[in-house]
Coordinates of C-alpha atoms and ligand atoms in Angstrom, one line a residue:
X1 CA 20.4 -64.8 138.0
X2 CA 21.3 -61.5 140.2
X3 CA 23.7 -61.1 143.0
X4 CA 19.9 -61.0 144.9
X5 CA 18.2 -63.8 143.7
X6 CA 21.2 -65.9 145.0
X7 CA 20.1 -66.7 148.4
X8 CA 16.3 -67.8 146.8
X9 CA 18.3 -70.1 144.7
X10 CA 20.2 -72.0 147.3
X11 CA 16.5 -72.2 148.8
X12 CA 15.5 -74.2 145.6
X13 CA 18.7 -76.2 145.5
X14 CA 18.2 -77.0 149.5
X15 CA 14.7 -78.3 149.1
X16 CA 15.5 -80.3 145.2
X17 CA 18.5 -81.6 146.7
X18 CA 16.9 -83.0 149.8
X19 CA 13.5 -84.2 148.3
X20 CA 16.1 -86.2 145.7
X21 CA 18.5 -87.4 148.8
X22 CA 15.0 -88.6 150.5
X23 CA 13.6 -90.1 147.1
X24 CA 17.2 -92.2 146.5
X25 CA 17.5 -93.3 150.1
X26 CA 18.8 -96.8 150.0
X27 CA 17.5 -98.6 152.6
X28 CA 20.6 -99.2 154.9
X29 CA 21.7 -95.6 154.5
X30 CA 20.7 -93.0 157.2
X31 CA 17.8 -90.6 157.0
X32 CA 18.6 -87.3 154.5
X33 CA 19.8 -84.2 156.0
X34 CA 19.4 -80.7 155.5
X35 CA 22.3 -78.6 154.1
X36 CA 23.8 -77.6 157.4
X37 CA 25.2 -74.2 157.6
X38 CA 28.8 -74.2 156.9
X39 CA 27.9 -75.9 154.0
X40 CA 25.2 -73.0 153.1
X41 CA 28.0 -70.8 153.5
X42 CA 29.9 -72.0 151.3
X43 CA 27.6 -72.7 148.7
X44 CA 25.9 -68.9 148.8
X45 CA 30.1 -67.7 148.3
X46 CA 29.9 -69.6 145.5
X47 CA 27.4 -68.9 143.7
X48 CA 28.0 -65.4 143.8
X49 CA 31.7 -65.7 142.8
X50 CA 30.1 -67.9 140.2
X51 CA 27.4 -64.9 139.6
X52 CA 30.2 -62.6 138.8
X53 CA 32.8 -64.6 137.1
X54 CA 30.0 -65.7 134.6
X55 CA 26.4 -63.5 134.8
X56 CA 25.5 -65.7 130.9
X57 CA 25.6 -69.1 132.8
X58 CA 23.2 -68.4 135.5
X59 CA 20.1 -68.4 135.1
X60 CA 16.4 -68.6 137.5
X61 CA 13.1 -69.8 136.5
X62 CA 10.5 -67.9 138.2
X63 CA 6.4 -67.2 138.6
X64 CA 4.4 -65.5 140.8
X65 CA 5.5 -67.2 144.3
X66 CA 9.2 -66.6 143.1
X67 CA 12.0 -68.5 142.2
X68 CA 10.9 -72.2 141.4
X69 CA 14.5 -73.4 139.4
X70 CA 17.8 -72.8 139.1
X71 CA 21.1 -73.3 136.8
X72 CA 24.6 -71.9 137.0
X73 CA 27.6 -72.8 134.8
X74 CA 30.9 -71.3 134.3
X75 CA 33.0 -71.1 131.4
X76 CA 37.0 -71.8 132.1
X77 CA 39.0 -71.4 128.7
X78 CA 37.6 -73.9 126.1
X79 CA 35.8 -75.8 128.9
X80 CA 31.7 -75.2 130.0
X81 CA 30.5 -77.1 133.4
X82 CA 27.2 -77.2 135.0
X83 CA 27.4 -76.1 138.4
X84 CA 24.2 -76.5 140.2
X85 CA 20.5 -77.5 138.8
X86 CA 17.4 -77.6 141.0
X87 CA 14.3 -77.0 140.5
X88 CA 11.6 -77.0 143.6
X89 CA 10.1 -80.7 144.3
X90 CA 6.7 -80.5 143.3
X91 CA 6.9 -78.6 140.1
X92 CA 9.9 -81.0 138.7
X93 CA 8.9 -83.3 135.4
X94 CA 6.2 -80.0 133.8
X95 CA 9.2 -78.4 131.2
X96 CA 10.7 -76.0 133.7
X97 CA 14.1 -77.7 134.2
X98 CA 14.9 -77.8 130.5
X99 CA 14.8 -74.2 129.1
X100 CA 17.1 -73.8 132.4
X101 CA 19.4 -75.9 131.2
X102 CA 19.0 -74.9 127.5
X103 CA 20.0 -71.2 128.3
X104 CA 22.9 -72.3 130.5
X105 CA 24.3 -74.4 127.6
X106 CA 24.1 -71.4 125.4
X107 CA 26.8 -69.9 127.3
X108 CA 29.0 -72.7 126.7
X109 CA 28.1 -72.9 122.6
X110 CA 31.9 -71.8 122.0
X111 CA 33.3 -74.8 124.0
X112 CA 34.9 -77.6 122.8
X113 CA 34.6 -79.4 126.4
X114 CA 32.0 -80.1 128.7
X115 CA 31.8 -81.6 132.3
X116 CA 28.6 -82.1 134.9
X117 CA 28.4 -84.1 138.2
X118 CA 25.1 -85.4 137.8
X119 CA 22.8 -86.8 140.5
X120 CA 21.2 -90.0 140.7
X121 CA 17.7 -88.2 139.5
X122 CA 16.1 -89.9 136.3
X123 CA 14.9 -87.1 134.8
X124 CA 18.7 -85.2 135.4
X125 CA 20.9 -88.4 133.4
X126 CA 17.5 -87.6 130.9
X127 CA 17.9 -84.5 129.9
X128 CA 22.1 -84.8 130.2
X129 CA 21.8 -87.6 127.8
X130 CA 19.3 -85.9 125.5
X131 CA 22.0 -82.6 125.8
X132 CA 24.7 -84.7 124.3
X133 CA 26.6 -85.4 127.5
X134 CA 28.3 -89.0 128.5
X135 CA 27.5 -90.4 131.5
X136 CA 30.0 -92.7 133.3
X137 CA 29.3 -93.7 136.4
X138 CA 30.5 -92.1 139.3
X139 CA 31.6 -94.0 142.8
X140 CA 32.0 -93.4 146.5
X141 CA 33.9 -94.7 149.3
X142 CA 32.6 -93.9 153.0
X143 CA 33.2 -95.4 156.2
X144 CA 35.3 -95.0 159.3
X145 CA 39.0 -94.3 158.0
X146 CA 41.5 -97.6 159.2
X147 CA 44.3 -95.1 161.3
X148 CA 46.2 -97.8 161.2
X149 CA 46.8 -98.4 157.6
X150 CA 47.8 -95.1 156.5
X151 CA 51.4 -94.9 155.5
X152 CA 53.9 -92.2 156.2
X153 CA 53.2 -89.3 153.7
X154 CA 56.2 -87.8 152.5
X155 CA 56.6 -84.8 150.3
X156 CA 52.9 -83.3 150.9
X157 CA 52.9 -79.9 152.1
X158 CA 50.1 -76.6 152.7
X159 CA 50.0 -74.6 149.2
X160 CA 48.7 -70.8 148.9
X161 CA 47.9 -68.4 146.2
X162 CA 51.5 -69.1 144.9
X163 CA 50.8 -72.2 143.9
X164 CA 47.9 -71.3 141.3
X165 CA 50.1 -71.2 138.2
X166 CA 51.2 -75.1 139.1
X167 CA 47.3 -76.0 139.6
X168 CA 46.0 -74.4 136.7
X169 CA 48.7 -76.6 134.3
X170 CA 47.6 -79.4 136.3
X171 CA 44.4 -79.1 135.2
X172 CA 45.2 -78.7 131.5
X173 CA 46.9 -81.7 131.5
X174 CA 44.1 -83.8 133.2
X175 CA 40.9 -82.0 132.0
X176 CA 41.4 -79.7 129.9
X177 CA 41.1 -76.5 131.5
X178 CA 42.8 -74.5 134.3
X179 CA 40.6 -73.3 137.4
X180 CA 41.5 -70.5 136.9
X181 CA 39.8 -67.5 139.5
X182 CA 38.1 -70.8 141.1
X183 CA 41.8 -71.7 142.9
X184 CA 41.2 -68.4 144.5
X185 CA 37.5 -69.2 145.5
X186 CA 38.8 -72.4 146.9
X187 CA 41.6 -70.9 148.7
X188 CA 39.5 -68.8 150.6
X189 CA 37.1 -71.6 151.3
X190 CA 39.3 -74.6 151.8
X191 CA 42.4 -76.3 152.4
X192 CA 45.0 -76.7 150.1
X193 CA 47.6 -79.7 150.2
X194 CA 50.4 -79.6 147.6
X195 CA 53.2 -82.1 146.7
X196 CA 55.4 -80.7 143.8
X197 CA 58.7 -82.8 143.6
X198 CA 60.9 -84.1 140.9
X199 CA 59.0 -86.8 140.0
X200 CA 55.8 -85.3 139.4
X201 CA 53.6 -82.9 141.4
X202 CA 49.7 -82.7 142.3
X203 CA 47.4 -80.4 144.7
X204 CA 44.3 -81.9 147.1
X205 CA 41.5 -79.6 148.4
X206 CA 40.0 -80.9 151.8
X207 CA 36.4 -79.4 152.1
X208 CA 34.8 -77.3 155.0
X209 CA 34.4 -81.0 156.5
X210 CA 38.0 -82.0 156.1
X211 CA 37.0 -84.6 152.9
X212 CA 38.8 -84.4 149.8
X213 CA 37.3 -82.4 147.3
X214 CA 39.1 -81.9 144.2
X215 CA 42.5 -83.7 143.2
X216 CA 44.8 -83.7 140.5
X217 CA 48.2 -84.9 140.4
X218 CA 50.5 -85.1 136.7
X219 CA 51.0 -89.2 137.8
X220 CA 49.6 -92.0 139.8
X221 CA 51.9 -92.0 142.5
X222 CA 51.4 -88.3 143.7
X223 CA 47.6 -88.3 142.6
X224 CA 47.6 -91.7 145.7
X225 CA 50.6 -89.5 148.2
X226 CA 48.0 -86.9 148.3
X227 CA 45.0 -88.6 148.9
X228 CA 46.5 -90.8 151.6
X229 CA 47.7 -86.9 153.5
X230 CA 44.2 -85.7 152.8
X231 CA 42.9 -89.0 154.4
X232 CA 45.4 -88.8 157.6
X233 CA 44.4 -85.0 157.9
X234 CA 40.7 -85.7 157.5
X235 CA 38.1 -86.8 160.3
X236 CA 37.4 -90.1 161.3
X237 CA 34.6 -91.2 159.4
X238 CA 34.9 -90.0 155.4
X239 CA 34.1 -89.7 151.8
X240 CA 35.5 -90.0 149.1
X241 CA 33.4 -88.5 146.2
X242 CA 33.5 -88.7 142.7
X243 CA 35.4 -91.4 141.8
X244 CA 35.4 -92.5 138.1
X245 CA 36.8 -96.4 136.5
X246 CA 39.4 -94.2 134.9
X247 CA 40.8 -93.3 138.3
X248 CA 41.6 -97.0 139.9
X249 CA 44.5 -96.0 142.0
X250 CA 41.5 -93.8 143.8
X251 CA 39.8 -97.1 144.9
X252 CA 43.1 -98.5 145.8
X253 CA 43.4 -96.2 148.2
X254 CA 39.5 -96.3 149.6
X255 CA 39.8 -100.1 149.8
X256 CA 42.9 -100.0 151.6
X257 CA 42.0 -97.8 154.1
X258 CA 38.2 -99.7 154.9
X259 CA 35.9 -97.6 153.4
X260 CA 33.0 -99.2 151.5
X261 CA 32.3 -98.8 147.6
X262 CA 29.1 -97.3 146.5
X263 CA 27.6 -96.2 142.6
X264 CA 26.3 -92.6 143.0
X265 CA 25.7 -90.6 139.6
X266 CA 27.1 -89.6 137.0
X267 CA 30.1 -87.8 135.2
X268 CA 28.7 -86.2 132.3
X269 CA 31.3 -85.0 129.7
X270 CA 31.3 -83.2 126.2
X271 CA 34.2 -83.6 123.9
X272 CA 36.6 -85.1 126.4
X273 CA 37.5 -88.7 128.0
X274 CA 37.2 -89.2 131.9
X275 CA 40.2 -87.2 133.7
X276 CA 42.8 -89.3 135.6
X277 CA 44.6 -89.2 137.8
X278 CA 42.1 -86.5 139.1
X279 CA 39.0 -86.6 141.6
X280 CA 36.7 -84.0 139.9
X281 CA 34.8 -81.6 142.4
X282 CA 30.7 -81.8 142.7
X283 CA 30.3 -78.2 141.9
X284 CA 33.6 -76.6 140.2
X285 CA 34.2 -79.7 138.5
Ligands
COA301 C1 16.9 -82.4 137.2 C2 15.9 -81.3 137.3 C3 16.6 -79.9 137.5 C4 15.2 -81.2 135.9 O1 14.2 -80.2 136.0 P1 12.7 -80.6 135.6 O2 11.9 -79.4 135.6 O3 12.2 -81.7 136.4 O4 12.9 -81.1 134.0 P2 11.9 -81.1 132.8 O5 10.5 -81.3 133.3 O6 12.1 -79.9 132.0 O7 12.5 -82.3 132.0 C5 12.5 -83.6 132.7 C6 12.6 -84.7 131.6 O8 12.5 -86.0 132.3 C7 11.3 -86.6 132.0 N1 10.7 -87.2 133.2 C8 9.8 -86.8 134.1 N2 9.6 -87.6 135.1 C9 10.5 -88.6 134.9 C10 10.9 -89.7 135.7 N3 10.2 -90.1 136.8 N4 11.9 -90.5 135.2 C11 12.5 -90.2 134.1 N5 12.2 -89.1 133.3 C12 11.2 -88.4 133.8 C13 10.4 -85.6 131.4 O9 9.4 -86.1 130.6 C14 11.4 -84.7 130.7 O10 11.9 -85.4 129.5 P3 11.2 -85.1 128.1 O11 11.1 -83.6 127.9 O12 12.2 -85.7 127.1 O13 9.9 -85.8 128.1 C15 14.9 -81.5 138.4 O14 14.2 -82.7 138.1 C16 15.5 -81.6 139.8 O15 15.6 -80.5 140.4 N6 15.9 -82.8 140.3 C17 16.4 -82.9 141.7 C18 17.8 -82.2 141.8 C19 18.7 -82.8 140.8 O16 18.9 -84.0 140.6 N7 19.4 -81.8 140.1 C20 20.4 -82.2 139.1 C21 21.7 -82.2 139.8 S1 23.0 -82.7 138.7

């Protein structure tokens, strides 16, 4: 993948992404939407950044009527992590996927670590499964936030560029691998919450919606301070994505505050246990 052929791959990744949120529909959930264009935004920024950081882990499948699949993946330190996998509805199960995936791997081959958000697609927990991955299953909470439940958050403040160093060792300690040049990708992007006390510290990104993105925290009880600020700083109605088993005080939090539990995916990892007390990103893991 080029710089140019970025904005034919988010095409790809628009139309697999809502063919596969049409397909999985459950029936009480509402109809699947297009990416809107904030989101767009976001994603096109990062792909590039993702482009240029690693040009060896992004990769397009292509005939005559263009680009018909996409990969990208990034390598941070001793970690490799999938970032985005599509390839158009309609050509999907005939071969194309795999080679995608095979030459993004390749980039990783030093790693000792690997982490993927996968979707609820078949064929994706297929081929993560047959490319060594683990897949534990991956929660949401959604629903309309209880105000009234939300404690006073003490100790949470908004973090800058100056806090990268403190992310980046939060990181090691939780999955392996600091951010790295993604804190200043995320910076630009989102918000950053930071709690950094004497009896343990953590950082929160709230997406272009206002929803938590990405947590860490180095204990429990600054991992749940920070997800109850992002909560009382979020809109009304919410997710909270990517929650694994490992990361209970997460659900604590969701249940306490009225949102409703739901299965959705996987976390596929390489050479590493399930990161807690963290809330791994879709995308930048
Ligand atoms: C996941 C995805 C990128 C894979 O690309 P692809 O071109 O479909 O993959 P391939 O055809 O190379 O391989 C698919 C595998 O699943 C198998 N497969 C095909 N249809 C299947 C089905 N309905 N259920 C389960 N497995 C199926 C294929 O036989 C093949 O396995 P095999 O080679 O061991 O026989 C693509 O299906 C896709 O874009 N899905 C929607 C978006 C998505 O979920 N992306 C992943 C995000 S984490």
């Amino acid at each position: 993948m080029t710089p140019d052929d970025v904005p034919a791959a988010e095409r790809v990744s628009d139309e697999g992404f809502f063919e596969l949120d049409s397909r999985m529909r459950r029936t009480h959930e509402p109809a699947a939407e297009r990416r809107t264009d904030p989101h767009r935004a976001v994603w096109l920024e990062r792909t590039r950044h993702l482009v240029r950081t690693d040009p060896g882990g992004c990769w397009v499948a292509e005939d005559g009527t263009g680009v018909i699949g996409m990969a990208t993946s990034f390598r941070r330190e001793t970690l490799w992590c999938l970032a985005t996998y599509a390839v158009l509805p309609g050509r999907q199960g005939q071969g194309i996927g795999k080679p995608l995936l095979a030459a993004a791997l390749q980039h990783g081959r030093a790693c000792t670590r690997g982490m993927l958000s996968a979707s609820a697609d078949p064929k994706a927990a297929r081929v993560y499964h047959q490319a060594g991955f683990e897949l534990h299953p991956q929660m949401s909470m959604s629903g309309t936030v209880d105000r009234s439940a939300i404690p006073v958050v003490e100790k949470v403040r908004d973090g800058s560029a100056s806090d990268i160093d403190l992310m980046d060792s939060l990181d090691r300690a939780t999955r392996g691998a600091g951010h790295g040049p993604d804190h200043e990708l995320m910076l630009r992007t989102w918000r950053l919450l930071v709690s950094d006390t004497t009896t343990g510290s953590g950082y929160a990104y709230l997406n272009e919606r206002g929803m938590p993105a990405l947590l860490a925290a180095s204990n429990r009880r600054t991992a749940t301070r920070l997800l109850w600020a992002a909560l009382a700083e979020g809109p009304e109605r919410t997710t909270l994505g990517h929650l694994t088993p490992a990361n209970r005080w997460a659900l604590d939090v969701g249940f306490a505050s009225r949102l409703e539990l739901q299965q959705e995916g996987y976390l596929g990892l390489r050479g590493m246990k399930p990161p807690a007390p963290y809330v791994h990103s879709g995308a930048l893991l």
